[in-house]
CSV table of N, CA and C in Angstrom, one decimal:
chain,number,residue,atom,x,y,z
A,1,UNK,N,-6.5,-22.1,-25.2
A,1,UNK,CA,-6.8,-21.0,-24.5
A,1,UNK,C,-7.8,-20.1,-25.3
A,2,UNK,N,-8.8,-19.7,-24.8
A,2,UNK,CA,-10.0,-18.8,-25.4
A,2,UNK,C,-9.4,-17.5,-25.4
A,3,UNK,N,-10.1,-16.6,-26.4
A,3,UNK,CA,-9.8,-15.3,-26.5
A,3,UNK,C,-9.7,-14.4,-25.2
A,4,UNK,N,-10.8,-14.6,-24.4
A,4,UNK,CA,-11.0,-13.9,-23.2
A,4,UNK,C,-9.8,-14.3,-22.2
A,5,UNK,N,-9.6,-15.7,-22.0
A,5,UNK,CA,-8.4,-16.1,-21.2
A,5,UNK,C,-7.1,-15.4,-21.7
A,6,UNK,N,-6.9,-15.5,-23.0
A,6,UNK,CA,-5.6,-14.9,-23.4
A,6,UNK,C,-5.6,-13.5,-23.2
A,7,UNK,N,-6.6,-12.7,-23.5
A,7,UNK,CA,-6.6,-11.3,-23.1
A,7,UNK,C,-6.3,-11.0,-21.6
A,8,UNK,N,-7.0,-11.8,-20.7
A,8,UNK,CA,-6.8,-11.7,-19.2
A,8,UNK,C,-5.4,-12.0,-19.0
A,9,UNK,N,-4.8,-13.1,-19.4
A,9,UNK,CA,-3.4,-13.3,-19.3
A,9,UNK,C,-2.4,-12.2,-19.6
A,10,UNK,N,-2.8,-11.5,-20.7
A,10,UNK,CA,-1.9,-10.3,-21.2
A,10,UNK,C,-2.1,-9.1,-20.4
A,11,UNK,N,-3.3,-8.9,-20.0
A,11,UNK,CA,-3.7,-7.6,-19.4
A,11,UNK,C,-3.4,-7.6,-17.7
A,12,UNK,N,-3.6,-8.8,-17.2
A,12,UNK,CA,-3.4,-8.8,-15.7
A,12,UNK,C,-2.1,-8.2,-15.1
A,13,UNK,N,-1.0,-8.5,-15.6
A,13,UNK,CA,0.1,-7.9,-15.1
A,13,UNK,C,0.2,-6.4,-15.2
A,14,UNK,N,-0.4,-6.0,-16.2
A,14,UNK,CA,-0.4,-4.3,-16.4
A,14,UNK,C,-1.3,-3.8,-15.4
A,15,UNK,N,-2.5,-4.5,-15.2
A,15,UNK,CA,-3.5,-4.0,-14.1
A,15,UNK,C,-3.0,-4.1,-12.7
A,16,UNK,N,-2.1,-5.1,-12.5
A,16,UNK,CA,-1.4,-5.2,-11.2
A,16,UNK,C,-0.4,-4.2,-10.9
A,17,UNK,N,0.2,-3.7,-12.0
A,17,UNK,CA,1.0,-2.4,-12.0
A,17,UNK,C,0.3,-1.2,-11.5
A,18,UNK,N,-0.8,-1.1,-12.2
A,18,UNK,CA,-1.8,0.1,-12.1
A,18,UNK,C,-2.4,0.2,-10.6
A,19,UNK,N,-2.7,-1.1,-10.2
A,19,UNK,CA,-3.2,-1.2,-8.8
A,19,UNK,C,-1.9,-0.6,-7.8
A,20,UNK,N,-0.9,-1.3,-8.1
A,20,UNK,CA,0.3,-0.9,-7.1
A,20,UNK,C,0.6,0.6,-7.1
A,21,UNK,N,0.6,1.2,-8.3
A,21,UNK,CA,0.8,2.7,-8.4
A,21,UNK,C,-0.2,3.6,-7.8
A,22,UNK,N,-1.5,3.1,-8.0
A,22,UNK,CA,-2.6,4.0,-7.4
A,22,UNK,C,-2.8,3.7,-6.0
A,23,UNK,N,-2.5,2.5,-5.5
A,23,UNK,CA,-2.6,2.3,-4.0
A,23,UNK,C,-1.4,3.0,-3.3
A,24,UNK,N,-0.2,3.0,-3.9
A,24,UNK,CA,0.9,3.6,-3.3
A,24,UNK,C,0.8,5.1,-3.3
A,25,UNK,N,0.3,5.7,-4.3
A,25,UNK,CA,-0.1,7.1,-4.4
A,25,UNK,C,-1.0,7.7,-3.3
A,26,UNK,N,-2.2,6.9,-3.1
A,26,UNK,CA,-3.0,7.1,-2.1
A,26,UNK,C,-2.6,6.9,-0.8
A,27,UNK,N,-1.7,5.7,-0.7
A,27,UNK,CA,-1.1,5.6,0.7
A,27,UNK,C,-0.1,6.7,1.1
A,28,UNK,N,0.7,7.1,0.1
A,28,UNK,CA,1.7,8.2,0.5
A,28,UNK,C,1.0,9.5,1.1
A,29,UNK,N,-0.2,9.8,0.9
A,29,UNK,CA,-0.9,11.0,1.2
A,29,UNK,C,-1.1,11.0,2.7
A,30,UNK,N,-1.2,9.7,3.3
A,30,UNK,CA,-1.3,9.4,4.7
A,30,UNK,C,0.0,10.0,5.4
A,31,UNK,N,1.1,9.6,4.9
A,31,UNK,CA,2.4,9.8,5.4
A,31,UNK,C,2.7,11.3,5.2
A,32,UNK,N,2.3,11.8,4.0
A,32,UNK,CA,2.4,13.2,3.8
A,32,UNK,C,1.7,14.1,4.6
A,33,UNK,N,0.6,13.7,5.1
A,33,UNK,CA,-0.3,14.4,6.1
A,33,UNK,C,0.3,14.5,7.4
A,34,UNK,N,0.9,13.2,7.8
A,34,UNK,CA,1.6,13.0,9.2
A,34,UNK,C,2.8,13.9,9.4
A,35,UNK,N,3.7,13.8,8.2
A,35,UNK,CA,5.0,14.4,8.3
A,35,UNK,C,5.1,15.8,7.8
A,36,UNK,N,4.4,16.1,6.8
A,36,UNK,CA,4.5,17.5,6.0
A,36,UNK,C,3.3,18.2,6.2
A,37,UNK,N,2.2,17.7,6.7
A,37,UNK,CA,0.9,18.5,6.7
A,37,UNK,C,0.3,18.8,5.5
A,38,UNK,N,0.6,17.9,4.5
A,38,UNK,CA,0.2,18.0,3.1
A,38,UNK,C,-0.4,16.6,2.7
A,39,UNK,N,-1.5,16.6,2.0
A,39,UNK,CA,-2.2,17.7,1.5
A,39,UNK,C,-3.3,18.4,2.4
A,40,UNK,N,-3.2,17.9,3.7
A,40,UNK,CA,-4.0,18.5,4.7
A,40,UNK,C,-3.4,18.4,6.0
A,41,UNK,N,-3.4,19.3,7.0
A,41,UNK,CA,-2.5,19.2,8.2
A,41,UNK,C,-3.3,18.0,9.0
A,42,UNK,N,-2.6,17.3,9.9
A,42,UNK,CA,-3.1,16.4,10.7
A,42,UNK,C,-3.9,17.1,11.8
A,43,UNK,N,-4.9,16.3,12.5
A,43,UNK,CA,-5.7,16.8,13.6
A,43,UNK,C,-4.8,17.3,14.6
A,44,UNK,N,-3.9,16.4,15.0
A,44,UNK,CA,-2.9,16.7,16.2
A,44,UNK,C,-1.6,16.8,15.6
A,45,UNK,N,-0.6,17.5,16.2
A,45,UNK,CA,0.7,17.5,15.7
A,45,UNK,C,1.4,16.1,16.0
A,46,UNK,N,2.2,15.8,15.1
A,46,UNK,CA,2.9,14.5,15.1
A,46,UNK,C,4.3,14.7,15.5
A,47,UNK,N,4.8,14.0,16.6
A,47,UNK,CA,6.1,14.0,16.8
A,47,UNK,C,7.0,12.8,15.9
A,48,UNK,N,7.9,13.4,15.3
A,48,UNK,CA,8.5,12.4,14.3
A,48,UNK,C,9.1,11.2,15.0
A,49,UNK,N,9.6,11.3,16.3
A,49,UNK,CA,10.1,10.2,17.0
A,49,UNK,C,9.1,9.3,17.7
A,50,UNK,N,7.8,9.6,17.3
A,50,UNK,CA,6.8,8.6,18.1
A,50,UNK,C,6.4,7.6,17.1
A,51,UNK,N,5.6,6.8,17.6
A,51,UNK,CA,5.0,5.6,16.8
A,51,UNK,C,4.1,6.4,15.4
A,52,UNK,N,3.6,7.3,15.6
A,52,UNK,CA,2.8,7.9,14.6
A,52,UNK,C,3.9,8.5,13.6
A,53,UNK,N,4.9,9.1,14.0
A,53,UNK,CA,6.1,9.7,13.1
A,53,UNK,C,6.7,8.3,12.3
A,54,UNK,N,6.9,7.3,12.9
A,54,UNK,CA,7.4,6.2,12.2
A,54,UNK,C,6.4,5.6,11.2
A,55,UNK,N,5.1,5.7,11.6
A,55,UNK,CA,4.2,5.3,10.7
A,55,UNK,C,4.1,6.2,9.5
A,56,UNK,N,4.2,7.4,9.8
A,56,UNK,CA,4.3,8.6,8.6
A,56,UNK,C,5.5,8.3,7.7
A,57,UNK,N,6.5,7.9,8.2
A,57,UNK,CA,7.8,7.8,7.4
A,57,UNK,C,7.7,6.5,6.5
A,58,UNK,N,7.0,5.4,7.2
A,58,UNK,CA,6.9,4.2,6.4
A,58,UNK,C,5.8,4.6,5.3
A,59,UNK,N,4.8,5.3,5.6
A,59,UNK,CA,3.7,5.6,4.6
A,59,UNK,C,4.3,6.5,3.4
A,60,UNK,N,5.1,7.5,3.8
A,60,UNK,CA,5.6,8.4,2.8
A,60,UNK,C,6.6,7.7,2.0
A,61,UNK,N,7.8,7.2,2.6
A,61,UNK,CA,8.9,6.8,1.9
A,61,UNK,C,8.7,5.4,1.5
A,62,UNK,N,7.9,4.4,2.1
A,62,UNK,CA,7.7,3.2,1.6
A,62,UNK,C,6.7,3.3,0.5
A,63,UNK,N,5.8,4.1,0.7
A,63,UNK,CA,4.8,4.4,-0.4
A,63,UNK,C,5.5,4.8,-1.8
A,64,UNK,N,6.5,5.7,-1.6
A,64,UNK,CA,7.1,6.2,-2.7
A,64,UNK,C,8.0,5.1,-3.4
A,65,UNK,N,8.5,4.3,-2.5
A,65,UNK,CA,9.2,3.0,-3.2
A,65,UNK,C,8.3,2.3,-3.9
A,66,UNK,N,7.2,2.0,-3.3
A,66,UNK,CA,6.2,1.1,-3.9
A,66,UNK,C,5.7,1.7,-5.1
A,67,UNK,N,5.5,3.1,-5.2
A,67,UNK,CA,4.9,3.7,-6.4
A,67,UNK,C,5.9,3.5,-7.7
A,68,UNK,N,7.2,3.6,-7.4
A,68,UNK,CA,8.0,3.6,-8.6
A,68,UNK,C,8.4,2.0,-8.7
A,69,UNK,N,8.0,1.2,-7.8
A,69,UNK,CA,8.3,-0.3,-7.9
A,69,UNK,C,9.7,-0.7,-7.7
A,70,UNK,N,10.3,-0.1,-6.6
A,70,UNK,CA,11.7,-0.4,-6.2
A,70,UNK,C,11.6,-1.2,-4.9
A,71,UNK,N,12.2,-2.3,-4.8
A,71,UNK,CA,12.1,-3.3,-3.7
A,71,UNK,C,10.8,-3.6,-3.4
A,72,UNK,N,9.9,-3.7,-4.3
A,72,UNK,CA,8.5,-3.8,-4.2
A,72,UNK,C,8.0,-4.9,-3.2
A,73,UNK,N,8.6,-6.1,-3.4
A,73,UNK,CA,8.1,-7.2,-2.5
A,73,UNK,C,8.3,-7.0,-1.0
A,74,UNK,N,9.5,-6.8,-0.6
A,74,UNK,CA,9.8,-6.5,0.8
A,74,UNK,C,9.1,-5.2,1.4
A,75,UNK,N,9.0,-4.1,0.5
A,75,UNK,CA,8.4,-3.1,1.0
A,75,UNK,C,6.8,-3.3,1.2
A,76,UNK,N,6.3,-4.0,0.2
A,76,UNK,CA,4.9,-4.3,0.3
A,76,UNK,C,4.6,-5.1,1.5
A,77,UNK,N,5.5,-6.1,1.9
A,77,UNK,CA,5.3,-6.9,3.0
A,77,UNK,C,5.4,-6.1,4.3
A,78,UNK,N,6.5,-5.2,4.3
A,78,UNK,CA,6.5,-4.3,5.6
A,78,UNK,C,5.3,-3.5,5.6
A,79,UNK,N,4.8,-2.9,4.6
A,79,UNK,CA,3.6,-2.1,4.7
A,79,UNK,C,2.3,-2.8,5.1
A,80,UNK,N,2.3,-4.0,4.6
A,80,UNK,CA,1.1,-4.9,4.9
A,80,UNK,C,1.1,-5.2,6.4
A,81,UNK,N,2.4,-5.4,6.9
A,81,UNK,CA,2.4,-5.6,8.4
A,81,UNK,C,2.1,-4.3,9.2
A,82,UNK,N,2.6,-3.2,8.7
A,82,UNK,CA,2.2,-1.9,9.3
A,82,UNK,C,0.8,-1.7,9.4
A,83,UNK,N,0.2,-1.9,8.4
A,83,UNK,CA,-1.4,-1.8,8.3
A,83,UNK,C,-2.2,-2.7,9.2
A,84,UNK,N,-1.6,-4.0,9.2
A,84,UNK,CA,-2.2,-5.1,10.1
A,84,UNK,C,-2.0,-4.6,11.6
A,85,UNK,N,-0.9,-4.0,12.0
A,85,UNK,CA,-0.7,-3.6,13.2
A,85,UNK,C,-1.5,-2.3,13.5
A,86,UNK,N,-1.6,-1.4,12.5
A,86,UNK,CA,-2.5,-0.4,12.8
A,86,UNK,C,-3.8,-0.7,13.0
A,87,UNK,N,-4.4,-1.6,12.2
A,87,UNK,CA,-5.7,-2.2,12.5
A,87,UNK,C,-6.0,-2.6,14.0
A,88,UNK,N,-5.1,-3.6,14.4
A,88,UNK,CA,-5.2,-4.3,15.6
A,88,UNK,C,-5.0,-3.3,16.8
A,89,UNK,N,-4.3,-2.5,16.7
A,89,UNK,CA,-3.8,-1.4,17.7
A,89,UNK,C,-4.8,-0.3,17.9
A,90,UNK,N,-5.3,0.3,16.7
A,90,UNK,CA,-6.0,1.5,16.7
A,90,UNK,C,-7.6,1.1,16.6
A,91,UNK,N,-7.8,0.4,15.5
A,91,UNK,CA,-9.1,0.1,15.1
A,91,UNK,C,-9.9,-1.0,15.8
A,92,UNK,N,-9.4,-2.2,15.9
A,92,UNK,CA,-10.1,-3.4,16.5
A,92,UNK,C,-10.6,-3.2,18.0
A,93,UNK,N,-9.7,-2.4,18.7
A,93,UNK,CA,-10.3,-2.3,20.0
A,93,UNK,C,-11.7,-1.4,20.1
A,94,UNK,N,-12.0,-0.7,19.3
A,94,UNK,CA,-13.2,0.0,19.0
A,94,UNK,C,-14.4,-0.8,18.6
A,95,UNK,N,-14.1,-2.0,18.3
A,95,UNK,CA,-15.3,-2.8,17.9
A,95,UNK,C,-14.9,-3.8,16.8
A,96,UNK,N,-15.8,-4.7,16.6
A,96,UNK,CA,-15.3,-5.8,15.5
A,96,UNK,C,-15.5,-5.4,14.2
A,97,UNK,N,-16.5,-4.8,13.6
A,97,UNK,CA,-16.8,-4.5,12.3
A,97,UNK,C,-15.9,-3.3,12.0
A,98,UNK,N,-15.2,-3.5,10.8
A,98,UNK,CA,-14.4,-2.4,10.2
A,98,UNK,C,-15.2,-1.2,9.8
A,99,UNK,N,-16.3,-1.4,9.4
A,99,UNK,CA,-17.3,-0.4,9.1
A,99,UNK,C,-17.4,0.6,10.2
A,100,UNK,N,-17.6,-0.1,11.4
A,100,UNK,CA,-17.9,0.7,12.5
A,100,UNK,C,-16.7,1.3,13.3
A,101,UNK,N,-15.5,0.6,13.2
A,101,UNK,CA,-14.2,1.1,13.9
A,101,UNK,C,-13.4,1.9,13.2
A,102,UNK,N,-13.7,2.2,11.9
A,102,UNK,CA,-12.9,3.0,11.2
A,102,UNK,C,-11.6,2.4,10.6
A,103,UNK,N,-11.7,1.0,10.6
A,103,UNK,CA,-10.5,0.4,10.0
A,103,UNK,C,-10.6,-0.3,8.6
A,104,UNK,N,-11.6,0.2,7.8
A,104,UNK,CA,-11.7,-0.3,6.6
A,104,UNK,C,-10.4,-0.1,5.7
A,105,UNK,N,-9.9,1.1,5.7
A,105,UNK,CA,-8.7,1.4,4.9
A,105,UNK,C,-7.4,0.7,5.3
A,106,UNK,N,-7.3,0.5,6.6
A,106,UNK,CA,-6.1,-0.1,7.1
A,106,UNK,C,-6.3,-1.7,6.8
A,107,UNK,N,-7.5,-2.3,6.8
A,107,UNK,CA,-7.6,-3.7,6.5
A,107,UNK,C,-7.3,-3.9,4.9
A,108,UNK,N,-8.0,-3.0,4.1
A,108,UNK,CA,-7.8,-3.1,2.7
A,108,UNK,C,-6.3,-3.0,2.4
A,109,UNK,N,-5.7,-1.8,2.9
A,109,UNK,CA,-4.3,-1.7,2.5
A,109,UNK,C,-3.4,-3.0,3.0
A,110,UNK,N,-3.7,-3.5,4.1
A,110,UNK,CA,-2.9,-4.5,4.6
A,110,UNK,C,-3.0,-5.9,3.6
A,111,UNK,N,-4.3,-6.0,2.9
A,111,UNK,CA,-4.5,-7.2,2.1
A,111,UNK,C,-4.0,-6.9,0.5
A,112,UNK,N,-4.1,-5.7,0.2
A,112,UNK,CA,-3.6,-5.2,-1.1
A,112,UNK,C,-2.0,-5.4,-1.0
A,113,UNK,N,-1.4,-4.9,0.0
A,113,UNK,CA,0.1,-4.9,0.1
A,113,UNK,C,0.5,-6.2,0.2
A,114,UNK,N,-0.3,-7.2,0.9
A,114,UNK,CA,0.1,-8.6,1.0
A,114,UNK,C,0.2,-9.3,-0.2
A,115,UNK,N,-0.9,-9.0,-1.0
A,115,UNK,CA,-1.0,-9.6,-2.4
A,115,UNK,C,0.2,-9.0,-3.2
A,116,UNK,N,0.5,-7.8,-3.3
A,116,UNK,CA,1.7,-7.4,-3.9
A,116,UNK,C,3.0,-8.0,-3.5
A,117,UNK,N,3.2,-8.2,-2.2
A,117,UNK,CA,4.4,-8.9,-1.7
A,117,UNK,C,4.6,-10.2,-2.4
A,118,UNK,N,3.5,-10.9,-2.7
A,118,UNK,CA,3.6,-12.2,-3.2
A,118,UNK,C,3.6,-12.3,-4.7
A,119,UNK,N,2.6,-11.5,-5.3
A,119,UNK,CA,2.4,-11.5,-6.7
A,119,UNK,C,3.6,-10.5,-7.5
A,120,UNK,N,4.1,-9.7,-6.8
A,120,UNK,CA,5.1,-8.8,-7.4
A,120,UNK,C,4.5,-7.6,-8.0
A,121,UNK,N,5.4,-6.8,-8.5
A,121,UNK,CA,5.0,-5.3,-8.9
A,121,UNK,C,4.4,-5.1,-10.3
A,122,UNK,N,4.4,-6.2,-11.0
A,122,UNK,CA,4.0,-6.0,-12.4
A,122,UNK,C,5.0,-5.4,-13.3
A,123,UNK,N,4.8,-5.4,-14.6
A,123,UNK,CA,5.8,-4.9,-15.5
A,123,UNK,C,6.3,-3.5,-15.5
A,124,UNK,N,5.4,-2.6,-15.1
A,124,UNK,CA,5.8,-1.1,-14.9
A,124,UNK,C,6.4,-0.9,-13.5
A,125,UNK,N,7.6,-1.3,-13.5
A,125,UNK,CA,8.4,-1.1,-12.1
A,125,UNK,C,9.8,-1.1,-12.4
A,126,UNK,N,10.5,-0.3,-11.4
A,126,UNK,CA,12.0,-0.3,-11.5
A,126,UNK,C,12.6,-1.7,-11.2
A,127,UNK,N,11.8,-2.5,-10.4
A,127,UNK,CA,12.3,-3.7,-10.0
A,127,UNK,C,12.5,-4.6,-11.4
A,128,UNK,N,11.5,-4.5,-12.2
A,128,UNK,CA,11.4,-5.3,-13.5
A,128,UNK,C,12.5,-4.5,-14.3
A,129,UNK,N,12.6,-3.3,-14.5
A,129,UNK,CA,13.6,-2.5,-15.4
A,129,UNK,C,15.0,-2.9,-15.0
A,130,UNK,N,15.3,-3.4,-13.7
A,130,UNK,CA,16.7,-3.6,-13.3
A,130,UNK,C,16.9,-5.2,-13.3
A,131,UNK,N,15.9,-6.0,-13.8
A,131,UNK,CA,16.0,-7.4,-14.0
A,131,UNK,C,15.4,-8.1,-13.0
A,132,UNK,N,14.6,-7.8,-11.9
A,132,UNK,CA,14.0,-8.6,-11.1
A,132,UNK,C,12.7,-9.1,-11.7
A,133,UNK,N,12.3,-10.2,-11.3
A,133,UNK,CA,11.1,-11.0,-11.9
A,133,UNK,C,10.0,-10.8,-10.9
């Protein structure tokens, strides 16, 4: 194994943890906006018992679990599905291209979370701390 391959092998799991943490932190802001009006209030009031309220709860609380790396694989899988549903329900009917239909973030989150569901949370996680691989 060359020096570069060896370095990549050592660093990749840590970068996966960093990607999980940053993605979850950014994702939580969408739920915070819907449920708490933070960091900015939503454009329209959200009913907690609506589909948007459920989405906000998944974004805020699922994002928090993913941030700390607890139940990472199932949570990431659920959030990936949520973002796929959001893309096809909200964005895709507005046109094919994500750049034009506003669905870039939903598509990106869906694939990042799908990757994490299968690759795992990386070494900086409560899952790893409690003995999960």
